[in-house]
Amino acid sequence: MKNFSYIKAGSLAEAIKALGAKGSRLHAGGTDLLGCARDEVFQVDKVVSVSGLKELKGITARPDGGVRIGALTTLADVAASASLTEKYSVLSQAAAAVGTPQIRQQGTLGGNLCQRPRCWYFRSDLQCRKKGGTTCYAMAGENQYHAIFGGGPCFYVHPSDVAVALVALEAQLRIAGPSGSRTVGIDSFFVSPGKFIDKENVLVSGEIVTDILIPPTAGKIKSSYRKIASRGSWDFALASVAAVLQVENDTVRSARIVLGGVAPFPWRVQAAEKLLAGKKLDGSAAAAAADAAIAGARPLKGNAYKVEIVKGAVEETLTALM
Ligand SMILES: Cc1cc2nc3c(=O)[nH]c(=O)nc-3n(C[C@H](O)[C@H](O)[C@H](O)COP(=O)(O)OP(=O)(O)OC[C@H]3O[C@@H](n4cnc5c(N)ncnc54)[C@H](O)[C@@H]3O)c2cc1C
């Protein structure tokens, strides 16, 4: 592992300034960053820790009825929050599904959204397409964990569990950077490899996600996160589903259905959402939404099994919400 310098920022402004230098990397909980540094996935000359910035931690109710979660809030705190579990169980379930208790104690919500892909070619010392080379080795190689939707020219899947839940909740992200602050809807935060091959989100150099804002819901929502992984102990999702439904008198008023582990960014299935809106949530609606969720899947040689997993997971998730 190459040497790097380390600073612990005393303020957000200091962190942003320090991140302006080439090779500077933000350190939140460090659970992904340090692995990437060790494996030389990218250049790390200076590590800028924001762990001392208390203003980036905590879960608070907002006057509009929504919730603000500081980006440095740990995944364990998100999973354990009684207020989130009551109102937005999809998010607490997704946070609880991440890794191990140790990872959830140390890893932060912001870090989980900004972690780098787990594609084994990207994480190896191969100069793959994402690292500036000319070949996506997954395309013709070992691709059992890769994308069945939205891939090309690179076929990694986004590794975050909570991102899937936050897209289903229509969260917004507050971002601070050298040119001031901005708020971005999470639907526009993640980017496809076709747009930017070398990054997974719209952050530019020096920018830091400071807050995750969950909007108020129009009425009571029913929500759930279901993750399918190879191992029960800890693992990244082979596929996952976040469902958020607004239901009135047994009729779905609106739905957000988002898939994880199957595309380079959380994959929203609007066709399934449209099918559910205005319908009674019953077995046939759940089955139709599951069929809609897999329409357009483009599996690679080794990952067609994911199509069936998605179909089953969507149907089961919706059935559990009946
Ligand atoms: C053994 C293991 C198992 C795991 N299993 C899962 C799993 O099942 N599901 C899952 O979703 N994840 C899983 N992870 C990933 C883990 O959840 C992430 O590593 C963690 O959430 C990252 O948070 P962190 O605070 O440690 O981020 P860091 O490691 O500090 O940062 C991660 C990256 O994001 C950037 N970053 C961090 N915070 C911000 C911010 N606020 N603004 C802008 N950029 C930022 C950093 O510069 C870095 O590039 C696993 C990791 C390990 C090591």
Coordinates of C-alpha atoms and ligand atoms in Angstrom, one line a residue:
M1 CA 0.0 0.0 0.0
K2 CA 1.4 3.4 -1.0
N3 CA 2.0 6.0 1.7
F4 CA -0.5 8.9 1.9
S5 CA -0.9 11.9 4.1
Y6 CA -3.8 12.3 6.4
I7 CA -5.7 15.3 7.7
K8 CA -8.7 15.5 10.0
A9 CA -10.8 18.5 8.8
G10 CA -12.0 20.9 11.5
S11 CA -14.7 22.3 9.3
L12 CA -16.6 21.6 6.1
A13 CA -14.8 24.5 4.4
E14 CA -11.4 23.0 5.4
A15 CA -12.4 19.6 4.0
I16 CA -13.6 21.0 0.7
K17 CA -10.4 23.0 0.3
A18 CA -8.2 20.0 1.1
L19 CA -10.1 17.9 -1.4
G20 CA -9.2 20.3 -4.2
A21 CA -5.7 18.8 -4.4
K22 CA -5.2 16.0 -6.9
G23 CA -5.2 12.6 -5.3
S24 CA -7.1 13.8 -2.2
R25 CA -9.9 11.5 -1.0
L26 CA -12.7 12.0 1.4
H27 CA -12.7 9.6 4.4
A28 CA -16.0 9.1 6.2
G29 CA -16.0 5.7 7.9
G30 CA -13.1 4.4 5.7
T31 CA -14.6 0.9 5.2
D32 CA -14.5 1.2 1.4
L33 CA -11.9 3.9 0.9
L34 CA -9.1 2.1 2.7
G35 CA -9.7 -1.1 0.7
C36 CA -9.6 0.8 -2.5
A37 CA -6.3 2.5 -1.4
R38 CA -4.8 -0.8 -0.4
D39 CA -5.7 -2.4 -3.7
E40 CA -4.7 0.8 -5.6
V41 CA -8.1 0.9 -7.3
F42 CA -7.5 4.7 -7.6
Q43 CA -4.8 7.1 -6.6
V44 CA -4.8 8.2 -2.9
D45 CA -2.2 10.8 -2.0
K46 CA -4.0 12.5 0.8
V47 CA -6.9 11.2 3.0
V48 CA -9.2 14.0 4.3
S49 CA -11.2 12.7 7.2
V50 CA -14.5 14.4 8.0
S51 CA -15.3 12.2 10.9
G52 CA -15.0 15.1 13.4
L53 CA -17.8 17.1 11.8
K54 CA -20.7 16.7 14.2
E55 CA -23.0 18.8 11.9
L56 CA -22.9 16.0 9.4
K57 CA -24.3 13.4 11.9
G58 CA -27.8 12.7 13.1
I59 CA -31.5 12.1 12.1
T60 CA -33.9 15.0 12.5
A61 CA -37.5 15.7 11.7
R62 CA -38.0 18.6 9.2
P63 CA -40.8 21.2 9.6
D64 CA -42.4 20.0 6.3
G65 CA -42.9 16.5 7.8
G66 CA -39.9 15.0 6.1
V67 CA -36.6 13.8 7.6
R68 CA -33.0 15.0 7.3
I69 CA -30.2 12.5 7.8
G70 CA -26.6 13.8 8.1
A71 CA -24.3 12.0 5.6
L72 CA -22.0 10.9 8.4
T73 CA -24.8 9.1 10.3
T74 CA -23.8 5.5 10.6
L75 CA -25.7 2.7 8.9
A76 CA -26.3 1.2 12.4
D77 CA -28.0 4.4 13.6
V78 CA -30.2 4.5 10.4
A79 CA -31.1 0.8 10.9
A80 CA -31.9 1.4 14.6
S81 CA -33.9 4.6 14.3
A82 CA -37.4 4.2 15.6
S83 CA -38.7 7.2 13.7
L84 CA -37.3 5.9 10.4
T85 CA -38.6 2.3 11.1
E86 CA -42.0 3.7 11.7
K87 CA -42.3 6.0 8.7
Y88 CA -39.8 4.7 6.2
S89 CA -39.2 1.0 7.0
V90 CA -37.7 0.4 3.5
L91 CA -34.7 2.5 4.5
S92 CA -34.1 1.0 7.9
Q93 CA -34.5 -2.5 6.4
A94 CA -32.0 -1.6 3.7
A95 CA -29.5 -0.2 6.2
A96 CA -29.9 -3.4 8.3
A97 CA -29.2 -5.5 5.3
V98 CA -25.7 -4.0 4.7
G99 CA -22.7 -6.2 5.5
T100 CA -22.0 -7.0 9.1
P101 CA -22.6 -5.2 12.4
Q102 CA -19.0 -3.9 12.3
I103 CA -19.5 -2.5 8.8
R104 CA -22.8 -0.8 9.9
Q105 CA -21.2 0.6 13.0
Q106 CA -18.3 2.2 11.0
G107 CA -19.9 2.8 7.6
T108 CA -21.9 5.9 7.0
L109 CA -24.9 6.6 4.9
G110 CA -23.1 9.1 2.6
G111 CA -20.2 6.6 2.3
N112 CA -22.5 3.8 1.3
L113 CA -24.0 5.9 -1.5
C114 CA -20.6 6.9 -2.8
Q115 CA -18.8 3.6 -2.4
R116 CA -17.1 2.3 -5.5
P117 CA -18.3 -0.8 -7.5
R118 CA -17.3 -4.3 -6.4
C119 CA -16.7 -5.6 -10.0
W120 CA -13.7 -7.9 -9.5
Y121 CA -12.0 -6.7 -12.7
F122 CA -12.3 -3.1 -11.6
R123 CA -11.0 -4.0 -8.1
S124 CA -8.1 -6.0 -9.6
D125 CA -4.9 -4.6 -11.1
L126 CA -6.2 -5.0 -14.6
Q127 CA -6.5 -1.7 -16.5
C128 CA -10.2 -2.3 -17.3
R129 CA -12.4 0.1 -19.3
K130 CA -13.6 1.8 -16.2
K131 CA -10.0 2.5 -15.2
G132 CA -9.1 4.0 -18.5
G133 CA -8.4 0.9 -20.5
T134 CA -10.2 -0.3 -23.7
T135 CA -11.8 -3.6 -22.5
C136 CA -14.6 -4.4 -20.2
Y137 CA -13.4 -7.8 -19.1
A138 CA -16.8 -8.7 -17.6
M139 CA -18.5 -8.6 -21.0
A140 CA -16.9 -11.8 -22.1
G141 CA -15.5 -13.0 -18.8
E142 CA -16.8 -14.0 -15.4
N143 CA -20.0 -12.0 -15.3
Q144 CA -22.3 -13.9 -12.9
Y145 CA -22.5 -10.9 -10.5
H146 CA -22.8 -8.2 -13.2
A147 CA -25.6 -6.1 -14.7
I148 CA -28.7 -7.4 -16.5
F149 CA -30.1 -3.9 -17.0
G150 CA -28.4 -0.6 -18.1
G151 CA -24.9 -2.0 -18.7
G152 CA -22.5 -0.9 -21.4
P153 CA -19.9 -0.1 -22.1
C154 CA -19.2 -1.3 -18.6
F155 CA -21.3 -3.9 -16.7
Y156 CA -20.7 -3.4 -13.0
V157 CA -23.6 -3.2 -10.6
H158 CA -24.1 -0.5 -8.0
P159 CA -23.3 -2.1 -4.7
S160 CA -25.3 0.1 -2.3
D161 CA -28.4 -1.3 -0.5
V162 CA -29.5 2.0 0.9
A163 CA -29.3 3.8 -2.5
V164 CA -32.1 1.5 -3.7
A165 CA -34.3 2.4 -0.8
L166 CA -33.5 6.1 -1.1
V167 CA -34.4 6.2 -4.8
A168 CA -37.7 4.5 -3.9
L169 CA -38.3 7.3 -1.3
E170 CA -37.4 10.1 -3.8
A171 CA -34.7 11.4 -1.5
Q172 CA -32.7 14.5 -2.2
L173 CA -29.1 15.0 -1.5
R174 CA -27.5 18.2 -0.3
I175 CA -24.0 18.6 -1.6
A176 CA -21.4 21.2 -0.6
G177 CA -18.4 22.0 -2.8
P178 CA -16.0 24.6 -4.0
S179 CA -18.7 26.5 -5.9
G180 CA -21.2 26.5 -3.0
S181 CA -24.0 24.1 -2.2
R182 CA -26.7 22.4 -4.4
T183 CA -29.5 20.0 -3.9
V184 CA -29.8 17.1 -6.3
G185 CA -32.7 14.6 -6.6
I186 CA -31.4 11.1 -6.1
D187 CA -32.9 10.1 -9.4
S188 CA -30.3 12.4 -11.0
F189 CA -27.4 11.7 -8.6
F190 CA -26.3 8.3 -10.0
V191 CA -25.0 8.1 -13.6
S192 CA -24.7 5.4 -16.1
P193 CA -21.4 4.2 -17.4
G194 CA -22.5 5.4 -20.9
K195 CA -22.5 8.9 -19.5
F196 CA -19.5 8.8 -17.2
I197 CA -17.4 5.7 -17.3
D198 CA -15.0 6.7 -14.5
K199 CA -17.5 7.6 -11.8
E200 CA -20.9 6.5 -10.6
N201 CA -22.5 9.8 -9.6
V202 CA -22.5 13.5 -10.4
L203 CA -20.1 14.6 -7.7
V204 CA -17.2 16.8 -9.0
S205 CA -13.8 17.2 -7.4
G206 CA -14.1 18.7 -3.9
E207 CA -17.8 18.0 -3.4
I208 CA -19.2 16.3 -0.3
V209 CA -22.7 14.9 0.3
T210 CA -23.7 16.6 3.5
D211 CA -27.4 15.6 4.0
I212 CA -29.9 13.2 2.8
L213 CA -33.4 14.6 2.7
I214 CA -36.5 12.4 2.6
P215 CA -39.6 14.3 1.6
P216 CA -42.9 14.0 3.5
T217 CA -45.3 11.4 2.2
A218 CA -48.8 12.4 1.0
G219 CA -50.4 9.8 3.3
K220 CA -49.3 6.7 5.1
I221 CA -47.0 4.6 3.0
K222 CA -46.3 0.9 3.0
S223 CA -42.7 0.1 2.2
S224 CA -40.3 -2.8 2.2
Y225 CA -36.7 -3.8 1.1
R226 CA -35.9 -7.4 0.1
K227 CA -32.3 -8.5 -0.6
I228 CA -31.3 -11.7 -2.2
A229 CA -27.6 -12.7 -1.6
S230 CA -25.5 -15.9 -2.0
R231 CA -24.8 -16.0 1.7
G232 CA -27.0 -15.4 4.7
S233 CA -24.1 -14.0 6.9
W234 CA -23.0 -11.0 4.8
D235 CA -22.9 -10.4 1.1
F236 CA -23.7 -7.8 -1.5
A237 CA -27.0 -8.2 -3.3
L238 CA -27.4 -10.5 -6.2
A239 CA -30.6 -8.6 -6.6
S240 CA -32.8 -6.5 -4.3
V241 CA -36.1 -4.7 -4.4
A242 CA -37.3 -1.6 -2.7
A243 CA -41.1 -0.9 -2.9
V244 CA -42.8 2.2 -1.6
L245 CA -46.6 2.2 -2.0
Q246 CA -49.2 4.8 -1.1
V247 CA -52.3 2.8 -0.4
E248 CA -55.8 4.1 0.3
N249 CA -58.7 1.8 0.9
D250 CA -56.7 -1.2 -0.4
T251 CA -56.0 0.7 -3.7
V252 CA -52.5 1.7 -4.7
R253 CA -52.5 5.4 -5.3
S254 CA -48.8 5.5 -6.4
A255 CA -45.9 3.2 -6.4
R256 CA -42.1 3.4 -6.6
I257 CA -40.4 0.1 -7.4
V258 CA -36.6 0.1 -7.6
L259 CA -34.1 -2.8 -8.1
G260 CA -30.6 -3.1 -6.7
G261 CA -27.7 -5.4 -7.6
V262 CA -28.8 -5.6 -11.3
A263 CA -27.6 -2.4 -12.9
P264 CA -24.9 0.2 -12.6
F265 CA -27.3 2.4 -10.7
P266 CA -30.5 1.8 -8.8
W267 CA -32.9 0.6 -11.5
R268 CA -36.4 2.1 -11.3
V269 CA -39.1 0.0 -13.0
Q270 CA -41.7 2.6 -14.0
A271 CA -43.6 0.0 -16.1
A272 CA -44.3 -1.9 -12.8
E273 CA -45.2 1.3 -11.0
K274 CA -47.7 2.3 -13.7
L275 CA -49.3 -1.1 -13.6
L276 CA -49.8 -0.9 -9.8
A277 CA -51.2 2.6 -9.7
G278 CA -55.0 2.7 -9.3
K279 CA -55.2 -1.1 -8.7
K280 CA -56.1 -3.2 -5.7
L281 CA -52.9 -4.8 -4.4
D282 CA -53.6 -8.5 -4.9
G283 CA -51.9 -11.5 -6.2
S284 CA -52.5 -10.8 -9.9
A285 CA -51.3 -7.2 -9.5
A286 CA -48.1 -8.4 -7.8
A287 CA -47.5 -11.0 -10.6
A288 CA -48.1 -8.5 -13.3
A289 CA -45.7 -6.0 -11.7
A290 CA -43.1 -8.8 -11.4
D291 CA -43.4 -9.6 -15.1
A292 CA -43.1 -5.9 -15.9
A293 CA -40.0 -5.6 -13.7
I294 CA -38.0 -8.1 -15.9
A295 CA -39.1 -6.8 -19.3
G296 CA -36.0 -5.5 -21.1
A297 CA -33.5 -7.5 -19.1
R298 CA -30.3 -8.2 -21.1
P299 CA -28.4 -10.8 -19.2
L300 CA -24.8 -11.7 -20.0
K301 CA -23.5 -15.2 -20.4
G302 CA -23.3 -16.0 -16.7
N303 CA -26.1 -14.0 -15.0
A304 CA -29.5 -15.0 -16.6
Y305 CA -30.4 -16.5 -13.2
K306 CA -30.8 -12.9 -11.9
V307 CA -33.9 -12.4 -14.1
E308 CA -35.8 -15.1 -12.2
I309 CA -34.6 -13.8 -8.9
V310 CA -35.8 -10.3 -9.7
K311 CA -39.2 -11.6 -10.8
G312 CA -39.6 -13.7 -7.6
A313 CA -38.3 -10.9 -5.3
V314 CA -40.7 -8.3 -6.8
E315 CA -43.7 -10.6 -6.4
E316 CA -42.8 -11.6 -2.9
T317 CA -42.1 -8.0 -1.8
L318 CA -45.4 -6.8 -3.0
T319 CA -47.3 -9.8 -1.6
A320 CA -45.8 -9.1 1.8
L321 CA -47.2 -5.6 1.6
M322 CA -50.8 -6.8 1.0
Ligands
LIG1 C1 -17.0 -6.8 4.2 C2 -17.8 -5.7 3.6 C3 -19.2 -6.0 3.3 C4 -20.0 -5.1 2.8 N1 -21.3 -5.4 2.5 C5 -22.1 -4.5 2.0 C6 -23.5 -4.8 1.7 O1 -24.0 -5.9 1.9 N2 -24.3 -3.8 1.2 C7 -23.8 -2.5 1.0 O2 -24.6 -1.6 0.5 N3 -22.5 -2.2 1.2 C8 -21.7 -3.1 1.7 N4 -20.4 -2.8 2.0 C9 -19.9 -1.5 1.7 C10 -20.0 -0.6 2.9 O3 -21.4 -0.5 3.3 C11 -19.4 0.7 2.6 O4 -18.0 0.4 2.5 C12 -19.7 1.8 3.6 O5 -21.1 2.0 3.6 C13 -19.0 3.0 3.1 O6 -19.2 4.0 4.1 P1 -17.9 4.7 4.8 O7 -18.4 5.7 5.7 O8 -17.0 3.7 5.4 O9 -17.3 5.3 3.5 P2 -15.7 5.5 3.1 O10 -15.0 4.2 2.9 O11 -15.1 6.5 4.0 O12 -16.0 6.2 1.7 C14 -16.4 5.5 0.6 C15 -16.3 6.3 -0.7 O13 -17.2 7.3 -0.7 C16 -16.6 8.6 -0.6 N5 -17.4 9.3 0.3 C17 -17.7 9.0 1.6 N6 -18.5 9.8 2.2 C18 -18.8 10.8 1.3 C19 -19.6 11.9 1.3 N7 -20.3 12.3 2.4 N8 -19.7 12.7 0.2 C20 -18.9 12.4 -0.9 N9 -18.2 11.3 -1.0 C21 -18.1 10.5 0.1 C22 -15.2 8.4 -0.2 O14 -14.3 9.3 -0.7 C23 -14.9 7.0 -0.8 O15 -14.6 7.0 -2.2 C24 -19.5 -3.8 2.5 C25 -18.2 -3.5 2.8 C26 -17.4 -4.4 3.3 C27 -15.9 -4.0 3.6

